[in-house]
Amino acid sequence: MKKPDRRHLGWSLAGLLGTALVITAIVAAPIQSVQTEGSVIPTARVTEGDVPVVVYATGDLRPLQAQTLVAPSLGGPLQILHIAATGTPVKAGDVVVEFDRSEPVERLETAQSELAQAEQEIAKMRADAVVQRAQDDVTLLTARFDVRRGELDVQGALLKSAIEQQKLVLTLEEAKGRLVQLQDDLKSRAETDRASLAVLEEKRNKAKLQMDNAQRNIDNMKLRAPFAGLVAVKDNDMNNAAWAGAVVPEFRAGDTVNPGRQIAEASRASSSSPKSMNTIARTSAPVKRPM
């Protein structure tokens, strides 16, 4: 190689080395200034683990199983005598609400009196029918005997005069007529007795139906818990004016409610689900160490 070529190559290598030094100085200058101007930057070792995630939502806490207790339909307003307070724990069958029973109790007593009277009338009619039937049997037997005796008299009157025979024939015809009339009367009387007895039995059935209905209404005056749980009393907005910001009280003893009104709610205390209140859902998501 010639000397000019070697000299040219040396200058080229020197230029490249100088350029590299300049670039290195420019890049390193900001890093040194950050490290010198500020304090020591805190660092941490990255490890694999779970990052907790908190989600805020809107909902309310409602029971999964609940049953509304409704005032019985009796055709008129009802007065509350006793009601369990909100939050009261109850067992299945416990009385939650009790209404005034004076009206259905009065109806029950009236129906019981009418039922007893109807049964007495039925018993008397049946007893009278037995006595009357015995008397009718005797009367019917006598009438049949008169007919049979008249027939025998007519058969044995061959040796008697025509006038005597005619009298015996007339007597026989009268006996037969009385027998037929008596049989018709007995049949008509039996039909009348059956109709009268049916009327009394219908009266008894009606009184019994009213008594059962009154007893059922008395039983319905107590609203019982369908299962074990807690009681939540409804707001009584019937006799209170509702306006913005007004506090509506719950139903309490002494209040008057209309039939079919929702009074309280029984719910299971061990089962609930978020529906529409402020609630927080917490979970965690796995985080892996970057490769």
mmCIF file of C-alpha atoms in Angstrom, residues 80 83-88 96-97 231-240 246-257 261-265:
data_model
loop_
_atom_site.group_PDB
_atom_site.id
_atom_site.type_symbol
_atom_site.label_atom_id
_atom_site.label_comp_id
_atom_site.label_asym_id
_atom_site.label_seq_id
_atom_site.Cartn_x
_atom_site.Cartn_y
_atom_site.Cartn_z
ATOM 1 C CA ILE A 80 -104.518 -3.069 64.124
ATOM 2 C CA ILE A 83 -97.856 -5.446 65.085
ATOM 3 C CA ALA A 84 -94.244 -6.563 65.388
ATOM 4 C CA ALA A 85 -91.607 -3.861 64.986
ATOM 5 C CA THR A 86 -89.269 -3.712 62.016
ATOM 6 C CA GLY A 87 -86.280 -5.990 62.487
ATOM 7 C CA THR A 88 -88.073 -8.344 64.879
ATOM 8 C CA VAL A 96 -96.766 -10.601 63.022
ATOM 9 C CA VAL A 97 -99.975 -8.529 62.785
ATOM 10 C CA VAL A 231 -90.078 -8.397 59.898
ATOM 11 C CA ALA A 232 -90.154 -5.187 57.851
ATOM 12 C CA VAL A 233 -93.204 -2.974 58.527
ATOM 13 C CA LYS A 234 -94.598 -0.941 55.617
ATOM 14 C CA ASP A 235 -95.082 2.828 55.731
ATOM 15 C CA ASN A 236 -98.558 4.081 56.626
ATOM 16 C CA ASP A 237 -99.276 6.782 54.061
ATOM 17 C CA MET A 238 -103.071 6.454 54.274
ATOM 18 C CA ASN A 239 -103.792 9.147 56.868
ATOM 19 C CA ASN A 240 -100.685 11.282 56.356
ATOM 20 C CA ALA A 246 -92.054 14.463 54.947
ATOM 21 C CA VAL A 247 -91.402 11.469 57.203
ATOM 22 C CA VAL A 248 -94.093 8.815 56.763
ATOM 23 C CA PRO A 249 -94.431 6.611 59.869
ATOM 24 C CA GLU A 250 -94.747 2.869 59.774
ATOM 25 C CA PHE A 251 -97.947 1.031 60.642
ATOM 26 C CA ARG A 252 -98.474 0.684 64.379
ATOM 27 C CA ALA A 253 -101.082 -0.513 66.855
ATOM 28 C CA GLY A 254 -104.303 1.509 66.648
ATOM 29 C CA ASP A 255 -104.010 2.342 62.941
ATOM 30 C CA THR A 256 -106.942 1.619 60.625
ATOM 31 C CA VAL A 257 -106.235 -0.055 57.290
ATOM 32 C CA ARG A 261 -103.490 -3.261 52.182
ATOM 33 C CA GLN A 262 -99.838 -4.358 52.425
ATOM 34 C CA ILE A 263 -98.922 -4.159 56.106
ATOM 35 C CA ALA A 264 -95.524 -5.812 56.503
ATOM 36 C CA GLU A 265 -93.019 -8.081 54.824
#
